[in-house]
mmCIF file of C-alpha atoms in Angstrom:
data_model
loop_
_atom_site.group_PDB
_atom_site.id
_atom_site.type_symbol
_atom_site.label_atom_id
_atom_site.label_comp_id
_atom_site.label_asym_id
_atom_site.label_seq_id
_atom_site.Cartn_x
_atom_site.Cartn_y
_atom_site.Cartn_z
ATOM 1 C CA MET A 1 111.437 62.472 148.062
ATOM 2 C CA SER A 2 113.367 60.789 145.277
ATOM 3 C CA LEU A 3 111.695 58.232 143.029
ATOM 4 C CA ARG A 4 113.071 55.171 141.337
ATOM 5 C CA VAL A 5 111.957 52.487 138.906
ATOM 6 C CA VAL A 6 110.613 49.714 141.130
ATOM 7 C CA GLU A 7 109.606 47.331 138.331
ATOM 8 C CA HIS A 8 109.808 47.159 134.551
ATOM 9 C CA VAL A 9 109.041 44.732 131.738
ATOM 10 C CA GLY A 10 109.178 44.571 127.939
ATOM 11 C CA ARG A 11 107.517 42.491 125.228
ATOM 12 C CA SER A 12 107.865 42.365 121.438
ATOM 13 C CA ASP A 13 105.841 40.258 119.015
ATOM 14 C CA VAL A 14 106.004 39.837 115.244
ATOM 15 C CA GLY A 15 102.199 40.105 114.950
ATOM 16 C CA ARG A 16 99.852 38.125 112.713
ATOM 17 C CA GLN A 17 100.701 39.498 109.259
ATOM 18 C CA ARG A 18 104.465 40.142 109.257
ATOM 19 C CA SER A 19 107.209 37.524 108.874
ATOM 20 C CA VAL A 20 109.992 39.616 110.456
ATOM 21 C CA ASN A 21 110.048 41.704 113.617
ATOM 22 C CA GLU A 22 111.534 45.133 112.776
ATOM 23 C CA ASP A 23 110.962 46.551 116.282
ATOM 24 C CA SER A 24 113.645 46.890 118.963
ATOM 25 C CA LEU A 25 113.460 47.923 122.606
ATOM 26 C CA VAL A 26 115.684 49.143 125.408
ATOM 27 C CA LEU A 27 115.342 47.978 129.014
ATOM 28 C CA SER A 28 118.364 49.599 130.600
ATOM 29 C CA PRO A 29 117.339 51.607 133.696
ATOM 30 C CA PRO A 30 117.353 54.552 133.874
ATOM 31 C CA PHE A 31 116.853 54.335 130.080
ATOM 32 C CA PHE A 32 113.843 52.799 128.317
ATOM 33 C CA ALA A 33 112.985 52.984 124.608
ATOM 34 C CA VAL A 34 111.035 51.515 121.702
ATOM 35 C CA ALA A 35 112.171 51.746 118.065
ATOM 36 C CA ASP A 36 109.965 50.777 115.099
ATOM 37 C CA GLY A 37 112.041 50.171 111.968
ATOM 38 C CA MET A 38 110.943 50.806 108.395
ATOM 39 C CA GLY A 39 112.334 50.108 104.952
ATOM 40 C CA GLY A 40 111.940 46.343 104.641
ATOM 41 C CA ALA A 41 113.175 43.374 106.638
ATOM 42 C CA LYS A 42 116.885 43.809 105.871
ATOM 43 C CA ALA A 43 116.743 47.539 106.548
ATOM 44 C CA GLY A 44 114.038 48.225 109.139
ATOM 45 C CA GLU A 45 115.355 45.803 111.724
ATOM 46 C CA VAL A 46 118.891 47.134 111.195
ATOM 47 C CA ALA A 47 117.771 50.731 111.720
ATOM 48 C CA SER A 48 115.817 49.958 114.892
ATOM 49 C CA ALA A 49 118.685 47.847 116.273
ATOM 50 C CA MET A 50 121.118 50.710 115.651
ATOM 51 C CA ALA A 51 118.810 53.108 117.485
ATOM 52 C CA ALA A 52 118.522 50.733 120.449
ATOM 53 C CA GLY A 53 122.267 50.126 120.438
ATOM 54 C CA ALA A 54 122.920 53.855 120.756
ATOM 55 C CA PHE A 55 121.973 53.584 124.447
ATOM 56 C CA GLU A 56 124.688 51.042 125.215
ATOM 57 C CA GLY A 57 127.317 52.505 127.524
ATOM 58 C CA GLU A 58 125.248 55.598 128.309
ATOM 59 C CA THR A 59 125.314 56.687 131.955
ATOM 60 C CA ASP A 60 124.605 59.862 133.908
ATOM 61 C CA SER A 61 126.902 61.995 131.779
ATOM 62 C CA GLY A 62 126.274 65.235 133.633
ATOM 63 C CA GLU A 63 124.155 66.551 130.765
ATOM 64 C CA ALA A 64 120.566 67.599 131.374
ATOM 65 C CA PRO A 65 118.377 64.520 130.667
ATOM 66 C CA GLU A 66 116.648 66.142 127.682
ATOM 67 C CA VAL A 67 120.002 67.177 126.217
ATOM 68 C CA GLN A 68 121.372 63.665 126.656
ATOM 69 C CA LEU A 69 118.352 61.995 125.043
ATOM 70 C CA SER A 70 118.463 64.425 122.114
ATOM 71 C CA ARG A 71 122.195 63.772 121.628
ATOM 72 C CA ILE A 72 121.733 59.982 121.685
ATOM 73 C CA LEU A 73 118.955 60.066 119.095
ATOM 74 C CA ARG A 74 120.745 62.525 116.821
ATOM 75 C CA GLU A 75 123.931 60.429 116.922
ATOM 76 C CA ALA A 76 121.881 57.328 116.095
ATOM 77 C CA ASN A 77 120.231 59.231 113.244
ATOM 78 C CA ARG A 78 123.581 60.127 111.746
ATOM 79 C CA ARG A 79 124.870 56.540 111.890
ATOM 80 C CA ILE A 80 121.674 55.186 110.291
ATOM 81 C CA TYR A 81 121.764 57.857 107.576
ATOM 82 C CA ASP A 82 125.440 57.212 106.759
ATOM 83 C CA LEU A 83 124.800 53.470 106.363
ATOM 84 C CA ALA A 84 121.683 54.055 104.249
ATOM 85 C CA VAL A 85 123.495 56.287 101.724
ATOM 86 C CA SER A 86 126.596 54.092 101.549
ATOM 87 C CA ASP A 87 124.889 50.689 101.171
ATOM 88 C CA ASP A 88 122.191 50.141 98.529
ATOM 89 C CA SER A 89 120.718 47.212 100.479
ATOM 90 C CA HIS A 90 119.855 49.630 103.299
ATOM 91 C CA ARG A 91 118.660 52.502 101.144
ATOM 92 C CA GLY A 92 115.521 54.161 102.489
ATOM 93 C CA MET A 93 115.754 52.614 105.942
ATOM 94 C CA GLY A 94 114.727 54.503 109.052
ATOM 95 C CA THR A 95 113.148 54.069 112.439
ATOM 96 C CA THR A 96 110.979 55.780 114.983
ATOM 97 C CA VAL A 97 112.246 56.130 118.550
ATOM 98 C CA THR A 98 110.495 57.040 121.780
ATOM 99 C CA ALA A 99 112.848 56.991 124.767
ATOM 100 C CA ALA A 100 112.693 57.835 128.473
ATOM 101 C CA LYS A 101 115.234 58.554 131.200
ATOM 102 C CA VAL A 102 114.268 58.485 134.889
ATOM 103 C CA THR A 103 116.209 60.951 137.020
ATOM 104 C CA GLY A 104 115.305 61.534 140.653
ATOM 105 C CA GLY A 105 111.672 62.596 140.706
ATOM 106 C CA GLU A 106 111.423 63.338 136.983
ATOM 107 C CA VAL A 107 110.937 61.427 133.741
ATOM 108 C CA SER A 108 112.398 62.930 130.562
ATOM 109 C CA LEU A 109 111.336 61.841 127.069
ATOM 110 C CA GLY A 110 112.967 62.008 123.637
ATOM 111 C CA HIS A 111 110.683 61.342 120.704
ATOM 112 C CA VAL A 112 110.820 61.008 116.900
ATOM 113 C CA GLY A 113 108.072 59.341 114.832
ATOM 114 C CA ASP A 114 104.748 57.734 115.722
ATOM 115 C CA SER A 115 105.656 55.363 118.511
ATOM 116 C CA ARG A 116 104.118 56.668 121.730
ATOM 117 C CA ALA A 117 104.622 57.229 125.453
ATOM 118 C CA TYR A 118 101.703 57.133 127.917
ATOM 119 C CA ARG A 119 101.334 57.633 131.660
ATOM 120 C CA LEU A 120 98.701 56.011 133.854
ATOM 121 C CA ARG A 121 98.187 58.116 136.994
ATOM 122 C CA ASP A 122 95.334 57.670 139.457
ATOM 123 C CA GLY A 123 93.553 55.478 136.920
ATOM 124 C CA GLU A 124 93.689 58.116 134.143
ATOM 125 C CA LEU A 125 95.641 57.382 130.957
ATOM 126 C CA GLU A 126 97.385 60.278 129.205
ATOM 127 C CA GLN A 127 99.298 60.288 125.913
ATOM 128 C CA LEU A 128 102.549 62.173 126.514
ATOM 129 C CA THR A 129 103.999 62.379 122.982
ATOM 130 C CA ARG A 130 102.698 63.856 119.739
ATOM 131 C CA ASP A 131 102.708 61.623 116.662
ATOM 132 C CA HIS A 132 104.915 62.785 113.819
ATOM 133 C CA SER A 133 102.577 61.497 111.123
ATOM 134 C CA LEU A 134 100.638 62.982 108.240
ATOM 135 C CA VAL A 135 97.273 61.956 109.686
ATOM 136 C CA ALA A 136 98.124 63.400 113.119
ATOM 137 C CA GLU A 137 99.079 66.715 111.526
ATOM 138 C CA LEU A 138 95.834 66.779 109.547
ATOM 139 C CA GLU A 139 93.892 66.046 112.733
ATOM 140 C CA ARG A 140 95.718 68.698 114.779
ATOM 141 C CA SER A 141 95.059 71.295 112.072
ATOM 142 C CA GLY A 142 91.344 70.428 112.058
ATOM 143 C CA GLN A 143 91.320 69.123 108.478
ATOM 144 C CA ILE A 144 90.039 65.695 109.546
ATOM 145 C CA THR A 145 88.176 64.431 112.604
ATOM 146 C CA PRO A 146 89.606 61.989 115.159
ATOM 147 C CA GLU A 147 87.132 59.391 113.862
ATOM 148 C CA ALA A 148 88.379 59.858 110.289
ATOM 149 C CA ALA A 149 91.985 59.655 111.479
ATOM 150 C CA GLU A 150 91.404 56.184 112.958
ATOM 151 C CA HIS A 151 90.494 54.731 109.550
ATOM 152 C CA HIS A 152 92.516 56.971 107.236
ATOM 153 C CA PRO A 153 94.205 54.909 104.473
ATOM 154 C CA GLN A 154 97.476 56.849 104.876
ATOM 155 C CA ARG A 155 97.764 56.706 108.664
ATOM 156 C CA SER A 156 101.090 54.861 108.305
ATOM 157 C CA ILE A 157 102.833 57.871 106.742
ATOM 158 C CA ILE A 158 105.290 59.376 109.220
ATOM 159 C CA THR A 159 106.706 62.870 108.797
ATOM 160 C CA ARG A 160 109.799 62.450 110.985
ATOM 161 C CA ALA A 161 112.132 59.506 111.603
ATOM 162 C CA LEU A 162 115.743 58.619 112.265
ATOM 163 C CA GLY A 163 117.654 57.910 109.065
ATOM 164 C CA PRO A 164 116.094 59.710 106.069
ATOM 165 C CA GLU A 165 118.002 62.976 106.651
ATOM 166 C CA PRO A 166 121.516 63.753 107.963
ATOM 167 C CA ASP A 167 120.023 65.571 110.962
ATOM 168 C CA VAL A 168 116.735 65.243 112.798
ATOM 169 C CA GLN A 169 114.674 67.348 115.185
ATOM 170 C CA VAL A 170 114.011 65.540 118.470
ATOM 171 C CA ASP A 171 110.995 66.430 120.622
ATOM 172 C CA THR A 172 111.905 66.414 124.320
ATOM 173 C CA TYR A 173 109.754 66.670 127.434
ATOM 174 C CA THR A 174 110.283 66.443 131.197
ATOM 175 C CA LEU A 175 107.516 65.492 133.622
ATOM 176 C CA SER A 176 107.361 65.349 137.393
ATOM 177 C CA GLY A 177 106.781 61.816 138.588
ATOM 178 C CA ARG A 178 104.759 60.412 141.468
ATOM 179 C CA ALA A 179 104.942 57.135 143.317
ATOM 180 C CA ASP A 180 102.908 54.471 141.493
ATOM 181 C CA ASP A 181 102.995 56.307 138.132
ATOM 182 C CA LEU A 182 102.958 53.692 135.363
ATOM 183 C CA PHE A 183 104.628 54.572 132.049
ATOM 184 C CA LEU A 184 104.071 52.778 128.744
ATOM 185 C CA ILE A 185 106.207 53.143 125.607
ATOM 186 C CA CYS A 186 104.920 51.280 122.560
ATOM 187 C CA SER A 187 105.087 50.973 118.792
ATOM 188 C CA ASP A 188 102.122 51.754 116.562
ATOM 189 C CA GLY A 189 101.562 48.028 116.148
ATOM 190 C CA LEU A 190 99.775 48.308 119.496
ATOM 191 C CA THR A 191 98.002 51.663 119.175
ATOM 192 C CA GLY A 192 96.957 50.942 115.594
ATOM 193 C CA MET A 193 95.081 47.849 116.741
ATOM 194 C CA ILE A 194 93.422 48.856 120.030
ATOM 195 C CA SER A 195 91.938 52.126 121.256
ATOM 196 C CA ASP A 196 93.258 54.210 124.121
ATOM 197 C CA GLU A 197 90.155 53.230 126.090
ATOM 198 C CA GLU A 198 90.947 49.531 125.753
ATOM 199 C CA LEU A 199 94.604 50.181 126.461
ATOM 200 C CA GLY A 200 93.766 52.002 129.705
ATOM 201 C CA SER A 201 91.308 49.308 130.748
ATOM 202 C CA ILE A 202 93.967 46.600 130.346
ATOM 203 C CA LEU A 203 96.525 48.552 132.366
ATOM 204 C CA ARG A 204 94.045 49.255 135.162
ATOM 205 C CA SER A 205 92.835 45.674 135.441
ATOM 206 C CA ALA A 206 96.182 43.840 135.265
ATOM 207 C CA GLU A 207 97.555 42.669 138.601
ATOM 208 C CA THR A 208 101.210 42.677 137.471
ATOM 209 C CA LEU A 209 103.278 44.375 134.759
ATOM 210 C CA ASP A 210 103.946 40.967 133.173
ATOM 211 C CA GLU A 211 100.207 40.348 132.941
ATOM 212 C CA ALA A 212 99.643 43.835 131.513
ATOM 213 C CA ALA A 213 102.325 43.418 128.831
ATOM 214 C CA ASP A 214 101.050 39.996 127.774
ATOM 215 C CA SER A 215 97.452 41.241 127.670
ATOM 216 C CA LEU A 216 98.357 44.246 125.514
ATOM 217 C CA VAL A 217 100.164 42.076 122.953
ATOM 218 C CA ARG A 218 97.339 39.530 122.970
ATOM 219 C CA ALA A 219 94.683 42.234 122.447
ATOM 220 C CA ALA A 220 96.570 43.708 119.478
ATOM 221 C CA ASN A 221 96.892 40.264 117.886
ATOM 222 C CA GLN A 222 93.224 39.474 118.460
ATOM 223 C CA SER A 223 92.364 42.747 116.684
ATOM 224 C CA GLY A 224 94.331 41.711 113.608
ATOM 225 C CA GLY A 225 98.009 42.005 114.504
ATOM 226 C CA LYS A 226 98.780 43.889 111.281
ATOM 227 C CA ASP A 227 102.204 45.117 112.456
ATOM 228 C CA ASN A 228 104.948 44.228 114.923
ATOM 229 C CA ILE A 229 103.852 44.928 118.506
ATOM 230 C CA THR A 230 106.293 46.185 121.137
ATOM 231 C CA VAL A 231 105.582 47.456 124.658
ATOM 232 C CA VAL A 232 107.789 48.670 127.498
ATOM 233 C CA LEU A 233 106.270 49.266 130.939
ATOM 234 C CA PHE A 234 107.915 50.752 134.026
ATOM 235 C CA ARG A 235 106.504 51.848 137.364
ATOM 236 C CA LEU A 236 107.862 54.476 139.749
ATOM 237 C CA GLY A 237 108.042 54.106 143.516
ATOM 238 C CA ASN A 238 109.519 55.879 146.519
ATOM 239 C CA GLY A 239 113.217 55.643 147.199
ATOM 240 C CA ASP A 240 112.772 52.917 149.804
ATOM 241 C CA ASP A 241 110.487 50.750 147.607
ATOM 242 C CA GLY A 242 111.700 47.852 145.510
ATOM 243 C CA ASP A 243 115.244 47.148 144.476
ATOM 244 C CA GLU A 244 118.049 49.518 143.615
ATOM 245 C CA LEU A 245 118.464 50.320 139.938
ATOM 246 C CA PRO A 246 120.971 47.878 138.402
ATOM 247 C CA GLY A 247 124.517 48.973 137.879
ATOM 248 C CA GLU A 248 125.949 49.699 134.459
ATOM 249 C CA ASP A 249 127.273 46.140 134.048
ATOM 250 C CA GLU A 250 123.872 44.645 134.903
ATOM 251 C CA THR A 251 121.741 46.496 132.397
ATOM 252 C CA ILE A 252 120.353 45.111 129.183
ATOM 253 C CA ALA A 253 119.644 46.948 125.955
ATOM 254 C CA GLY A 254 118.662 45.901 122.470
ATOM 255 C CA GLN A 255 116.137 43.721 120.765
ATOM 256 C CA LEU A 256 113.547 41.371 122.173
ATOM 257 C CA ARG A 257 112.235 39.201 119.352
ATOM 258 C CA ALA A 258 109.053 37.215 119.099
ATOM 259 C CA THR A 259 110.909 33.991 119.913
ATOM 260 C CA GLU A 260 111.956 35.441 123.270
ATOM 261 C CA ILE A 261 108.436 36.072 124.457
ATOM 262 C CA ASN A 262 106.604 33.880 126.910
ATOM 263 C CA GLU A 263 104.722 32.080 124.170
ATOM 264 C CA ALA A 264 102.741 30.014 126.607
ATOM 265 C CA ALA A 265 101.078 33.144 127.942
ATOM 266 C CA LEU A 266 100.342 34.509 124.472
ATOM 267 C CA ASP A 267 98.934 31.193 123.228
ATOM 268 C CA GLN A 268 95.888 31.684 125.437
ATOM 269 C CA ASP A 269 94.244 33.335 122.482
ATOM 270 C CA THR A 270 90.636 32.617 123.202
ATOM 271 C CA GLU A 271 88.046 35.084 122.119
ATOM 272 C CA PRO A 272 86.153 36.804 124.942
ATOM 273 C CA GLN A 273 82.771 35.223 125.518
ATOM 274 C CA PRO A 274 79.706 37.448 125.275
ATOM 275 C CA PRO A 275 77.799 38.045 128.496
ATOM 276 C CA PRO A 276 74.870 35.737 129.087
ATOM 277 C CA ALA A 277 71.529 36.945 127.840
ATOM 278 C CA PRO A 278 69.453 38.668 130.496
ATOM 279 C CA ILE A 279 66.833 36.474 132.131
ATOM 280 C CA GLN A 280 63.371 37.872 131.714
ATOM 281 C CA ALA A 281 60.909 37.554 134.571
ATOM 282 C CA PRO A 282 57.849 35.452 133.712
ATOM 283 C CA PRO A 283 54.395 37.066 133.753
ATOM 284 C CA GLU A 284 52.345 36.798 136.869
ATOM 285 C CA SER A 285 50.685 33.401 137.251
ATOM 286 C CA LEU A 286 47.021 32.810 138.056
ATOM 287 C CA ALA A 287 48.033 31.748 141.534
ATOM 288 C CA ASP A 288 48.871 35.401 142.238
ATOM 289 C CA VAL A 289 45.370 36.588 141.332
ATOM 290 C CA PRO A 290 43.094 37.273 144.356
ATOM 291 C CA ALA A 291 40.420 34.647 144.877
ATOM 292 C CA ASP A 292 37.597 37.164 144.632
ATOM 293 C CA ALA A 293 38.763 38.639 141.351
ATOM 294 C CA THR A 294 36.665 38.165 138.244
ATOM 295 C CA ILE A 295 38.545 36.729 135.266
ATOM 296 C CA VAL A 296 37.129 37.565 131.869
ATOM 297 C CA ALA A 297 38.363 35.293 129.077
ATOM 298 C CA PRO A 298 39.094 37.158 125.824
ATOM 299 C CA PRO A 299 37.048 36.134 122.792
ATOM 300 C CA ARG A 300 38.704 33.660 120.437
ATOM 301 C CA ALA A 301 40.277 35.473 117.520
ATOM 302 C CA ARG A 302 39.703 34.250 113.960
ATOM 303 C CA PRO A 303 43.117 33.232 112.559
ATOM 304 C CA ARG A 304 42.978 34.767 109.043
ATOM 305 C CA PRO A 305 42.141 38.386 109.978
ATOM 306 C CA ALA A 306 44.775 38.306 112.748
ATOM 307 C CA ALA A 307 47.512 37.064 110.428
ATOM 308 C CA GLN A 308 46.787 39.432 107.557
ATOM 309 C CA PRO A 309 48.197 42.659 109.112
ATOM 310 C CA LYS A 310 51.398 40.824 110.067
ATOM 311 C CA ARG A 311 51.922 39.735 106.480
ATOM 312 C CA ARG A 312 51.453 43.301 105.275
ATOM 313 C CA ARG A 313 53.897 44.650 107.858
ATOM 314 C CA ARG A 314 56.384 41.945 106.970
ATOM 315 C CA LEU A 315 56.001 42.744 103.275
ATOM 316 C CA ARG A 316 56.537 46.481 103.847
ATOM 317 C CA THR A 317 59.675 45.749 105.932
ATOM 318 C CA THR A 318 61.026 43.438 103.247
ATOM 319 C CA VAL A 319 60.429 46.025 100.508
ATOM 320 C CA LYS A 320 62.189 48.750 102.528
ATOM 321 C CA THR A 321 65.132 46.459 103.168
ATOM 322 C CA LEU A 322 65.414 45.599 99.485
ATOM 323 C CA VAL A 323 65.304 49.278 98.534
ATOM 324 C CA VAL A 324 68.068 50.142 101.009
ATOM 325 C CA LEU A 325 70.191 47.251 99.773
ATOM 326 C CA ALA A 326 69.637 48.294 96.167
ATOM 327 C CA VAL A 327 70.718 51.870 96.940
ATOM 328 C CA LEU A 328 73.826 50.661 98.782
ATOM 329 C CA ALA A 329 74.647 48.275 95.960
ATOM 330 C CA GLY A 330 74.325 51.131 93.471
ATOM 331 C CA ILE A 331 76.640 53.333 95.521
ATOM 332 C CA GLY A 332 79.148 50.512 95.921
ATOM 333 C CA THR A 333 79.075 49.758 92.197
ATOM 334 C CA GLY A 334 79.606 53.421 91.358
ATOM 335 C CA LEU A 335 82.546 53.724 93.751
ATOM 336 C CA TYR A 336 84.094 50.557 92.381
ATOM 337 C CA ALA A 337 83.756 51.817 88.799
ATOM 338 C CA LEU A 338 85.351 55.124 89.823
ATOM 339 C CA SER A 339 88.185 53.286 91.558
ATOM 340 C CA ARG A 340 89.128 51.642 88.238
ATOM 341 C CA GLN A 341 89.670 55.016 86.525
ATOM 342 C CA VAL A 342 91.707 57.192 88.906
ATOM 343 C CA TYR A 343 95.058 56.993 90.711
ATOM 344 C CA PHE A 344 96.643 58.618 93.736
ATOM 345 C CA VAL A 345 100.043 58.773 95.406
ATOM 346 C CA GLY A 346 100.546 57.569 98.971
ATOM 347 C CA THR A 347 102.928 55.323 100.915
ATOM 348 C CA ASN A 348 103.082 51.610 101.594
ATOM 349 C CA ASP A 349 103.672 49.886 104.932
ATOM 350 C CA ALA A 350 107.418 50.409 104.556
ATOM 351 C CA GLY A 351 106.947 54.198 104.280
ATOM 352 C CA LEU A 352 107.925 54.351 100.579
ATOM 353 C CA VAL A 353 106.094 56.634 98.151
ATOM 354 C CA THR A 354 103.725 54.386 96.196
ATOM 355 C CA LEU A 355 101.348 54.642 93.249
ATOM 356 C CA TYR A 356 97.835 53.340 93.935
ATOM 357 C CA ARG A 357 94.979 52.686 91.547
ATOM 358 C CA GLY A 358 91.588 53.628 92.969
ATOM 359 C CA ILE A 359 90.332 56.102 95.543
ATOM 360 C CA PRO A 360 91.704 56.312 99.109
ATOM 361 C CA TYR A 361 88.663 54.936 100.911
ATOM 362 C CA GLU A 362 87.544 51.703 102.497
ATOM 363 C CA LEU A 363 84.072 50.190 102.428
ATOM 364 C CA PRO A 364 82.629 48.285 105.409
ATOM 365 C CA PHE A 365 83.907 44.751 106.052
ATOM 366 C CA GLY A 366 87.460 45.749 105.067
ATOM 367 C CA VAL A 367 86.811 46.263 101.328
ATOM 368 C CA ASP A 368 89.518 48.583 99.946
ATOM 369 C CA LEU A 369 88.738 50.808 96.980
ATOM 370 C CA TYR A 370 92.416 51.001 96.016
ATOM 371 C CA GLU A 371 95.269 48.667 95.135
ATOM 372 C CA GLN A 372 99.021 49.126 94.930
ATOM 373 C CA GLN A 373 100.463 49.545 91.426
ATOM 374 C CA TYR A 374 104.096 50.516 91.994
ATOM 375 C CA ALA A 375 106.341 51.194 95.015
ATOM 376 C CA SER A 376 109.178 53.653 94.449
ATOM 377 C CA GLY A 377 112.432 53.662 96.366
ATOM 378 C CA VAL A 378 111.714 57.097 97.834
ATOM 379 C CA PRO A 379 110.859 57.193 101.567
ATOM 380 C CA ALA A 380 108.171 59.733 102.437
ATOM 381 C CA GLY A 381 110.422 61.166 105.130
ATOM 382 C CA ALA A 382 112.986 62.142 102.481
ATOM 383 C CA ILE A 383 110.564 64.603 100.837
ATOM 384 C CA PRO A 384 110.952 68.160 102.201
ATOM 385 C CA ASP A 385 108.173 69.180 104.590
ATOM 386 C CA THR A 386 107.024 72.006 102.322
ATOM 387 C CA ARG A 387 106.399 69.566 99.492
ATOM 388 C CA ARG A 388 105.374 66.398 101.316
ATOM 389 C CA LYS A 389 101.780 67.408 102.027
ATOM 390 C CA ARG A 390 101.195 68.423 98.399
ATOM 391 C CA VAL A 391 102.612 65.157 97.124
ATOM 392 C CA LEU A 392 100.743 62.930 99.582
ATOM 393 C CA ASP A 393 97.413 64.785 99.607
ATOM 394 C CA HIS A 394 95.496 61.866 97.956
ATOM 395 C CA GLU A 395 94.563 64.014 94.972
ATOM 396 C CA TRP A 396 92.866 61.951 92.284
ATOM 397 C CA ARG A 397 95.080 61.873 89.211
ATOM 398 C CA SER A 398 95.287 60.290 85.797
ATOM 399 C CA ARG A 399 97.736 57.418 85.467
ATOM 400 C CA ASN A 400 100.169 59.498 83.402
ATOM 401 C CA ASP A 401 100.071 62.374 85.891
ATOM 402 C CA ALA A 402 100.686 60.071 88.864
ATOM 403 C CA GLU A 403 103.533 58.222 87.104
ATOM 404 C CA ASP A 404 105.186 61.519 86.112
ATOM 405 C CA LEU A 405 105.062 62.641 89.740
ATOM 406 C CA LEU A 406 106.784 59.444 90.946
ATOM 407 C CA ARG A 407 109.464 59.714 88.242
ATOM 408 C CA THR A 408 110.176 63.311 89.294
ATOM 409 C CA LEU A 409 110.524 62.228 92.935
ATOM 410 C CA GLU A 410 112.842 59.352 92.013
ATOM 411 C CA ARG A 411 115.045 61.574 89.840
ATOM 412 C CA GLY A 412 115.292 64.053 92.696
ATOM 413 C CA GLN A 413 116.244 61.249 95.103
ATOM 414 C CA LEU A 414 118.932 59.883 92.736
ATOM 415 C CA SER A 415 120.381 63.296 92.019
ATOM 416 C CA GLY A 416 120.550 64.025 95.739
#
């Protein structure tokens, strides 16, 4: 039995800490996509819009779905690259893309970068794509744990994108669909803010796709909204369910900006209330005691002896607490002093190779032990794979050593 898209929806939000939305999306059945631009406001949004625009005019070309998706993304890559090298204002721009095409009973995916595709089937959420990021590669190779990956200071470094190189490798997949399968494509502005467990819970509990999309964006904003947030949702159904897919002249593709969102729904930004405290049952009253029972009153305790052990226990607890705090303060002071003396090379939010002063760690309560010193014009994706890991390995360096490394990278970029 053939399947079709019976409902779909998209949302994009600028988030809480960005002034410009560099994400774009495609809602053009049978095509769906999310693109997350990088390289600054005048470059990132251009790159993502070019990637989304590559789907305009695409139909069932007769190619295998995976071949078609790969061709579309590689053509978009070439156009973005050509503009980036010919126009200084767009130098270093790029974008991730995760795209889907629904054909009969199958869903094919094309993927570059760290945006993601998920499928919710029978209540179970599954990530379908593999992140092209430095942290994901370290996690897959066993060098860091999943817990460490969640809080890694360089989790924004991507190892593959459209734009930095004249050609790009596109991951493609094809999956068999079932009626009621729900697919989600999203930017890392969502997955960087909420866990997969919370994501699955929202999708399972929402009564409509509109409610699910609004709730996902709201949850990411309530968790900090550090990046642009974009989600695309589509559900499969049997051939006789829902409406026919729109014709070519009825489709829409491109960007959905924060101003186009149902702001009234997103303004309901109230924090979830904690559950009420459990009610404790009172002790049995004297009325429940049998009439023939003998009640023995306890002797009256003298107040001073009774209070003395409590003071001693309280004093011991206070001393232990002060000792622990003193040790933690000493560790924190030592780390802070160390962070003033060393440097390391990483990337900033725009994906550019950047010099940092400090050590690549974060203390509790969001205290960073590093600060940005200088952002180069070299995108991390432009560094060859064989060299990228050595350059961005967070090795502690002297200032001169770190600056020499950045100058070498910039000279190589200019000479290229």
